[in-house]
Amino acid sequence: MTHSLDPLLRPKSVAVIGASDNPARIGGRPIFSMLEGGFKGRLYPVNPNRETIQGLRSYPNISSVPEPVDSVVISVPEKIALDVVRECAASGVKSAVMFTSGFAEIGASGVEAQLELRKIALESGMRIVGPNCLGVFNLNQGWFGTFANTLASKKIPTGPIGIVTQSGAYGGHLFTITQNRGVGTNYWVTTGNEVDVDVAEVIEFYAKEPDIKVIVSYAEGIKDGSRLCKALEAARKAKKPVIFMKVGSTEAGARAAASHTASLAGEDAIYDGMFKQFGVYRAETTEEMADIAYVCQFGRYPAGPKIGLQTISGGIGVQLADAATKYGFDVKPLPKSTQDKILDLIPFAGVNNPIDFTGQVLNERKLLEDSMRHVIDEADYDSQILYLASLPISQFTKDISLEIFTSLREQYPNELMILSLIGPPDSRASYEALGYPCFEDHSLAVRAMAALRYFGEVFQREGPDLQATISKNKVIMKGQKLSEFEAKKILSIAGLPITLETLVQTSEEAIQFWRKIEKPVALKISSSNLRHKTEIGGVLLNLNDEHGIREAFNKLSEIAKEISEESPI
């Protein structure tokens, strides 16, 4: 199945306009990265002032490139950017990554240029990401349509994560943090001002992309709430977790969002409600996004709330129990028969739940292994967290520890267990390769398991009424006040009775509505900024003939003209 974003995210041919021979420059970085990363397509630098760029033939303009490329990277000043985009459209280019800034994010002076940019995209069908963006990449293909510093390497490990952010610099920061956490990313997209391609459409692409199993997103504002709802529902149906950071929840943050990517932040409570409807995990920090993405990439989700807590420290066990209870887990005791079996093995063990194996397990491998098997076989827990301290890295116990957990994984391939252990990345890697997520901080292990449980429940439940949600969000996702008509529409979607009414633009439309209902009507001015319409004569009642309705409409139109500059009608 093809997608309209295929030329942008899976291009077979790429041109870089404003290409530089210097890899340190913005126009040189994408070429350097693609050469280093082994881009699998055809690459055409475009610069009228050079014959070769980084060892490749350079072309004077896009029309001289020997084929209509799938994607162009545009790295030119704003004053010539529109002409370059027009030439790309005329040359049959399918998509464009636009680094250039100086559009709607700078205010009124850039809005007109961005509107023209959108017009070109709509008329030509050329997909545009940006302007004012840091670009995109597809690691598996070696496609680097970006000048981000963190990506100029052929040694970056890939994985099942798709990242999409409105902010370019934050997108690069997030990628670095997730890589450091052991998260393998394949696709990465920064959307900037979103003249065409937006966060929602990229999420929808990820939802349908087989190589992507987990979706991570950052946004300052959403311009099309209905599209986002559809994208999130597509991800939920595909059983792909979405971890989302939505910022701009404060007045200061909303102002910053408007000046950064020209985004309207919107009411934060609306986003909270939408995320809950569609099973999105809303993260508050970058560290939280990285942790949840990390644990989700293992692809195991608990079927219920019952959790087993196992530890070699009684104090840690208390903390685990508190944290698990806080997150709503059922910390139910072990069956009495299982408690007795563990006590036969380790007489001083704590055998309720948490299960404290004590330091005695350091003396004999069989004690820990057999005790854990009893718990797995007999306790019917949906998930388990094990605190091992430095057991996996100590020179005295590391080999035995790895043997135990290798054996357990072979016997219980689908058992969901998170390990809390202390050690360098290479020691964790051995356990991660066996399918055990690893956390140094045991409280974060509980938070991660809570996220997995949340997604497990989300994937099992029926989806929301998508059409009703979309209709509601078309009105309320704009980040604006509501008119009486808009507010009543939302109340109607919620199931509350409202008066029979419609929104009209002409007197003839008003007359047609009156004929349809065959009853007297009232005419009101519709505006989100007018609280008391009667004070300005903005409500006319008991109209029951064509002449009266036409006169009333004309009168309200005159009133509207007088106030429209101060209050949009």
mmCIF file of C-alpha atoms in Angstrom, residues 6-239:
data_model
loop_
_atom_site.group_PDB
_atom_site.id
_atom_site.type_symbol
_atom_site.label_atom_id
_atom_site.label_comp_id
_atom_site.label_asym_id
_atom_site.label_seq_id
_atom_site.Cartn_x
_atom_site.Cartn_y
_atom_site.Cartn_z
ATOM 1 C CA ASP A 6 6.253 7.797 0.689
ATOM 2 C CA PRO A 7 8.269 10.168 -1.565
ATOM 3 C CA LEU A 8 9.127 12.256 1.505
ATOM 4 C CA LEU A 9 10.026 9.449 3.894
ATOM 5 C CA ARG A 10 11.122 6.699 1.487
ATOM 6 C CA PRO A 11 12.619 8.610 -1.454
ATOM 7 C CA LYS A 12 14.488 6.835 -4.228
ATOM 8 C CA SER A 13 15.914 10.089 -5.592
ATOM 9 C CA VAL A 14 16.846 13.302 -3.764
ATOM 10 C CA ALA A 15 18.082 16.759 -4.761
ATOM 11 C CA VAL A 16 19.626 19.241 -2.327
ATOM 12 C CA ILE A 17 19.006 22.844 -3.428
ATOM 13 C CA GLY A 18 21.476 25.274 -1.923
ATOM 14 C CA ALA A 19 23.978 22.441 -1.605
ATOM 15 C CA SER A 20 27.397 23.197 -0.125
ATOM 16 C CA ASP A 21 30.768 21.529 -0.517
ATOM 17 C CA ASN A 22 31.366 22.239 3.180
ATOM 18 C CA PRO A 23 29.760 19.551 5.400
ATOM 19 C CA ALA A 24 29.705 22.008 8.307
ATOM 20 C CA ARG A 25 27.223 24.270 6.500
ATOM 21 C CA ILE A 26 23.473 23.716 6.521
ATOM 22 C CA GLY A 27 23.410 22.991 2.794
ATOM 23 C CA GLY A 28 26.329 20.569 3.076
ATOM 24 C CA ARG A 29 25.210 18.502 6.052
ATOM 25 C CA PRO A 30 22.468 16.459 4.319
ATOM 26 C CA ILE A 31 24.835 15.406 1.518
ATOM 27 C CA PHE A 32 27.587 14.470 3.969
ATOM 28 C CA SER A 33 25.154 12.482 6.122
ATOM 29 C CA MET A 34 23.718 10.598 3.153
ATOM 30 C CA LEU A 35 27.152 9.746 1.797
ATOM 31 C CA GLU A 36 28.254 8.564 5.245
ATOM 32 C CA GLY A 37 24.976 6.797 5.961
ATOM 33 C CA GLY A 38 24.864 4.915 2.658
ATOM 34 C CA PHE A 39 21.779 6.486 1.063
ATOM 35 C CA LYS A 40 20.283 3.842 -1.187
ATOM 36 C CA GLY A 41 18.889 6.254 -3.787
ATOM 37 C CA ARG A 42 20.176 8.782 -6.333
ATOM 38 C CA LEU A 43 21.571 12.060 -4.982
ATOM 39 C CA TYR A 44 21.749 15.366 -6.901
ATOM 40 C CA PRO A 45 23.382 18.490 -5.400
ATOM 41 C CA VAL A 46 22.003 21.742 -6.868
ATOM 42 C CA ASN A 47 24.212 24.847 -6.833
ATOM 43 C CA PRO A 48 24.762 27.084 -9.898
ATOM 44 C CA ASN A 49 28.175 28.197 -8.637
ATOM 45 C CA ARG A 50 29.930 24.819 -8.462
ATOM 46 C CA GLU A 51 30.593 21.932 -10.846
ATOM 47 C CA THR A 52 31.029 19.334 -8.099
ATOM 48 C CA ILE A 53 29.957 19.141 -4.464
ATOM 49 C CA GLN A 54 31.454 16.623 -2.050
ATOM 50 C CA GLY A 55 32.572 14.508 -5.008
ATOM 51 C CA LEU A 56 29.202 14.564 -6.783
ATOM 52 C CA ARG A 57 28.245 16.401 -9.964
ATOM 53 C CA SER A 58 26.419 19.648 -9.187
ATOM 54 C CA TYR A 59 23.447 20.931 -11.208
ATOM 55 C CA PRO A 60 22.629 24.633 -11.769
ATOM 56 C CA ASN A 61 18.912 24.290 -10.962
ATOM 57 C CA ILE A 62 16.264 21.681 -10.263
ATOM 58 C CA SER A 63 14.996 21.703 -13.852
ATOM 59 C CA SER A 64 18.419 20.520 -15.057
ATOM 60 C CA VAL A 65 18.393 17.440 -12.811
ATOM 61 C CA PRO A 66 17.917 14.382 -15.075
ATOM 62 C CA GLU A 67 14.720 13.145 -13.400
ATOM 63 C CA PRO A 68 11.733 14.421 -11.387
ATOM 64 C CA VAL A 69 13.054 13.548 -7.934
ATOM 65 C CA ASP A 70 10.991 12.092 -5.118
ATOM 66 C CA SER A 71 12.192 14.723 -2.637
ATOM 67 C CA VAL A 72 14.167 17.955 -2.502
ATOM 68 C CA VAL A 73 15.931 19.515 0.450
ATOM 69 C CA ILE A 74 15.553 23.302 0.235
ATOM 70 C CA SER A 75 18.302 25.261 1.966
ATOM 71 C CA VAL A 76 18.021 28.752 0.480
ATOM 72 C CA PRO A 77 17.246 32.248 1.856
ATOM 73 C CA GLU A 78 13.613 33.241 2.332
ATOM 74 C CA LYS A 79 13.750 35.902 -0.411
ATOM 75 C CA ILE A 80 14.170 33.266 -3.140
ATOM 76 C CA ALA A 81 12.465 30.324 -1.414
ATOM 77 C CA LEU A 82 9.063 30.729 -3.088
ATOM 78 C CA ASP A 83 10.597 30.876 -6.558
ATOM 79 C CA VAL A 84 12.583 27.724 -5.803
ATOM 80 C CA VAL A 85 9.431 25.931 -4.606
ATOM 81 C CA ARG A 86 7.558 26.997 -7.753
ATOM 82 C CA GLU A 87 10.365 25.635 -9.917
ATOM 83 C CA CYS A 88 10.283 22.352 -7.991
ATOM 84 C CA ALA A 89 6.541 22.038 -8.540
ATOM 85 C CA ALA A 90 6.946 22.787 -12.255
ATOM 86 C CA SER A 91 9.669 20.125 -12.491
ATOM 87 C CA GLY A 92 7.436 17.395 -11.079
ATOM 88 C CA VAL A 93 9.124 17.097 -7.688
ATOM 89 C CA LYS A 94 6.952 14.963 -5.405
ATOM 90 C CA SER A 95 7.956 16.319 -1.975
ATOM 91 C CA ALA A 96 10.098 18.971 -0.320
ATOM 92 C CA VAL A 97 11.905 19.362 3.006
ATOM 93 C CA MET A 98 12.080 23.090 3.674
ATOM 94 C CA PHE A 99 14.699 24.355 6.133
ATOM 95 C CA THR A 100 14.057 28.017 5.248
ATOM 96 C CA SER A 101 12.606 30.194 8.016
ATOM 97 C CA GLY A 102 11.032 33.659 7.873
ATOM 98 C CA PHE A 103 7.429 32.597 7.316
ATOM 99 C CA ALA A 104 4.410 32.588 9.669
ATOM 100 C CA GLU A 105 6.585 32.168 12.770
ATOM 101 C CA ILE A 106 7.768 35.805 12.429
ATOM 102 C CA GLY A 107 4.236 37.216 12.400
ATOM 103 C CA ALA A 108 2.100 39.043 9.860
ATOM 104 C CA SER A 109 4.963 39.794 7.482
ATOM 105 C CA GLY A 110 5.591 36.083 6.955
ATOM 106 C CA VAL A 111 1.994 34.874 6.892
ATOM 107 C CA GLU A 112 1.347 35.982 3.305
ATOM 108 C CA ALA A 113 4.417 34.124 2.037
ATOM 109 C CA GLN A 114 3.353 30.995 3.907
ATOM 110 C CA LEU A 115 -0.138 31.203 2.396
ATOM 111 C CA GLU A 116 1.448 31.335 -1.048
ATOM 112 C CA LEU A 117 3.599 28.345 -0.144
ATOM 113 C CA ARG A 118 0.500 26.404 0.846
ATOM 114 C CA LYS A 119 -1.212 27.384 -2.395
ATOM 115 C CA ILE A 120 1.698 25.949 -4.394
ATOM 116 C CA ALA A 121 1.523 22.706 -2.417
ATOM 117 C CA LEU A 122 -2.230 22.329 -2.907
ATOM 118 C CA GLU A 123 -2.215 23.148 -6.615
ATOM 119 C CA SER A 124 0.772 20.973 -7.499
ATOM 120 C CA GLY A 125 0.234 18.062 -5.113
ATOM 121 C CA MET A 126 3.848 18.363 -3.970
ATOM 122 C CA ARG A 127 4.055 17.476 -0.273
ATOM 123 C CA ILE A 128 5.991 19.980 1.857
ATOM 124 C CA VAL A 129 7.362 19.503 5.363
ATOM 125 C CA GLY A 130 8.228 22.820 7.019
ATOM 126 C CA PRO A 131 9.064 25.593 6.442
ATOM 127 C CA ASN A 132 11.220 26.444 9.458
ATOM 128 C CA CYS A 133 12.013 22.791 10.168
ATOM 129 C CA LEU A 134 15.109 20.706 10.874
ATOM 130 C CA GLY A 135 14.090 18.037 8.401
ATOM 131 C CA VAL A 136 13.550 14.274 8.339
ATOM 132 C CA PHE A 137 15.434 11.003 8.269
ATOM 133 C CA ASN A 138 14.904 7.321 7.562
ATOM 134 C CA LEU A 139 17.853 5.438 9.048
ATOM 135 C CA ASN A 140 17.233 2.108 7.341
ATOM 136 C CA GLN A 141 17.393 3.814 3.964
ATOM 137 C CA GLY A 142 20.249 6.187 4.796
ATOM 138 C CA TRP A 143 17.986 9.126 3.918
ATOM 139 C CA PHE A 144 19.067 12.250 5.831
ATOM 140 C CA GLY A 145 17.033 15.275 4.801
ATOM 141 C CA THR A 146 18.299 17.212 7.814
ATOM 142 C CA PHE A 147 21.165 19.344 9.058
ATOM 143 C CA ALA A 148 20.922 18.098 12.648
ATOM 144 C CA ASN A 149 24.332 17.623 14.289
ATOM 145 C CA THR A 150 23.354 14.426 16.074
ATOM 146 C CA LEU A 151 22.553 12.496 12.907
ATOM 147 C CA ALA A 152 25.699 12.787 10.790
ATOM 148 C CA SER A 153 26.847 9.241 11.466
ATOM 149 C CA LYS A 154 26.525 5.836 9.837
ATOM 150 C CA LYS A 155 26.847 4.117 13.217
ATOM 151 C CA ILE A 156 23.457 5.081 14.688
ATOM 152 C CA PRO A 157 21.516 1.956 15.771
ATOM 153 C CA THR A 158 18.033 1.652 14.317
ATOM 154 C CA GLY A 159 14.900 0.271 15.926
ATOM 155 C CA PRO A 160 11.090 0.221 15.938
ATOM 156 C CA ILE A 161 10.501 3.826 17.067
ATOM 157 C CA GLY A 162 9.042 6.648 14.970
ATOM 158 C CA ILE A 163 9.551 10.209 16.261
ATOM 159 C CA VAL A 164 7.663 13.290 15.042
ATOM 160 C CA THR A 165 8.049 16.752 16.579
ATOM 161 C CA GLN A 166 7.076 20.268 15.579
ATOM 162 C CA SER A 167 10.272 21.700 17.024
ATOM 163 C CA GLY A 168 13.451 20.835 15.157
ATOM 164 C CA ALA A 169 15.995 21.495 17.898
ATOM 165 C CA TYR A 170 13.882 19.644 20.448
ATOM 166 C CA GLY A 171 13.465 16.797 17.971
ATOM 167 C CA GLY A 172 17.254 16.470 17.801
ATOM 168 C CA HIS A 173 17.502 16.669 21.588
ATOM 169 C CA LEU A 174 14.813 14.014 22.020
ATOM 170 C CA PHE A 175 16.520 11.723 19.527
ATOM 171 C CA THR A 176 19.823 11.989 21.404
ATOM 172 C CA ILE A 177 18.208 11.317 24.792
ATOM 173 C CA THR A 178 16.292 8.311 23.475
ATOM 174 C CA GLN A 179 19.418 6.910 21.809
ATOM 175 C CA ASN A 180 21.301 7.236 25.094
ATOM 176 C CA ARG A 181 18.449 5.367 26.788
ATOM 177 C CA GLY A 182 18.691 2.454 24.364
ATOM 178 C CA VAL A 183 15.755 3.411 22.166
ATOM 179 C CA GLY A 184 16.204 2.427 18.526
ATOM 180 C CA THR A 185 14.683 4.965 16.123
ATOM 181 C CA ASN A 186 14.113 4.497 12.408
ATOM 182 C CA TYR A 187 11.972 7.431 11.242
ATOM 183 C CA TRP A 188 12.386 11.005 12.536
ATOM 184 C CA VAL A 189 10.352 13.962 11.267
ATOM 185 C CA THR A 190 10.262 17.618 12.349
ATOM 186 C CA THR A 191 7.292 19.513 10.921
ATOM 187 C CA GLY A 192 8.094 23.155 11.753
ATOM 188 C CA ASN A 193 5.348 25.555 10.640
ATOM 189 C CA GLU A 194 3.277 22.737 9.094
ATOM 190 C CA VAL A 195 2.294 24.497 5.886
ATOM 191 C CA ASP A 196 1.273 21.069 4.567
ATOM 192 C CA VAL A 197 2.516 17.946 6.384
ATOM 193 C CA ASP A 198 1.618 18.015 10.077
ATOM 194 C CA VAL A 199 2.218 15.909 13.172
ATOM 195 C CA ALA A 200 -1.109 14.101 12.792
ATOM 196 C CA GLU A 201 -0.394 12.923 9.251
ATOM 197 C CA VAL A 202 3.015 11.598 10.252
ATOM 198 C CA ILE A 203 1.456 9.700 13.173
ATOM 199 C CA GLU A 204 -1.006 8.164 10.712
ATOM 200 C CA PHE A 205 1.911 7.153 8.462
ATOM 201 C CA TYR A 206 3.660 5.528 11.428
ATOM 202 C CA ALA A 207 0.452 3.713 12.381
ATOM 203 C CA LYS A 208 0.446 2.024 8.960
ATOM 204 C CA GLU A 209 4.223 1.474 8.673
ATOM 205 C CA PRO A 210 5.096 -2.161 9.576
ATOM 206 C CA ASP A 211 8.621 -1.288 10.751
ATOM 207 C CA ILE A 212 7.312 1.136 13.387
ATOM 208 C CA LYS A 213 5.998 -0.360 16.645
ATOM 209 C CA VAL A 214 6.073 2.710 18.948
ATOM 210 C CA ILE A 215 5.232 6.357 18.170
ATOM 211 C CA VAL A 216 6.753 9.322 20.022
ATOM 212 C CA SER A 217 5.454 12.838 19.395
ATOM 213 C CA TYR A 218 5.936 16.423 20.567
ATOM 214 C CA ALA A 219 3.616 19.298 19.653
ATOM 215 C CA GLU A 220 2.994 22.885 20.670
ATOM 216 C CA GLY A 221 -0.409 23.132 19.022
ATOM 217 C CA ILE A 222 -2.652 21.159 16.681
ATOM 218 C CA LYS A 223 -4.282 22.808 13.673
ATOM 219 C CA ASP A 224 -6.501 19.905 12.608
ATOM 220 C CA GLY A 225 -8.012 18.110 15.576
ATOM 221 C CA SER A 226 -10.086 15.721 13.459
ATOM 222 C CA ARG A 227 -7.012 14.491 11.590
ATOM 223 C CA LEU A 228 -5.202 13.910 14.880
ATOM 224 C CA CYS A 229 -8.149 11.910 16.235
ATOM 225 C CA LYS A 230 -8.135 9.692 13.145
ATOM 226 C CA ALA A 231 -4.374 9.199 13.385
ATOM 227 C CA LEU A 232 -4.477 8.298 17.078
ATOM 228 C CA GLU A 233 -7.305 5.836 16.510
ATOM 229 C CA ALA A 234 -5.346 4.242 13.646
ATOM 230 C CA ALA A 235 -2.398 3.790 16.012
ATOM 231 C CA ARG A 236 -4.630 2.321 18.728
ATOM 232 C CA LYS A 237 -6.186 -0.165 16.307
ATOM 233 C CA ALA A 238 -2.708 -1.174 15.143
ATOM 234 C CA LYS A 239 -1.742 -1.705 18.813
#
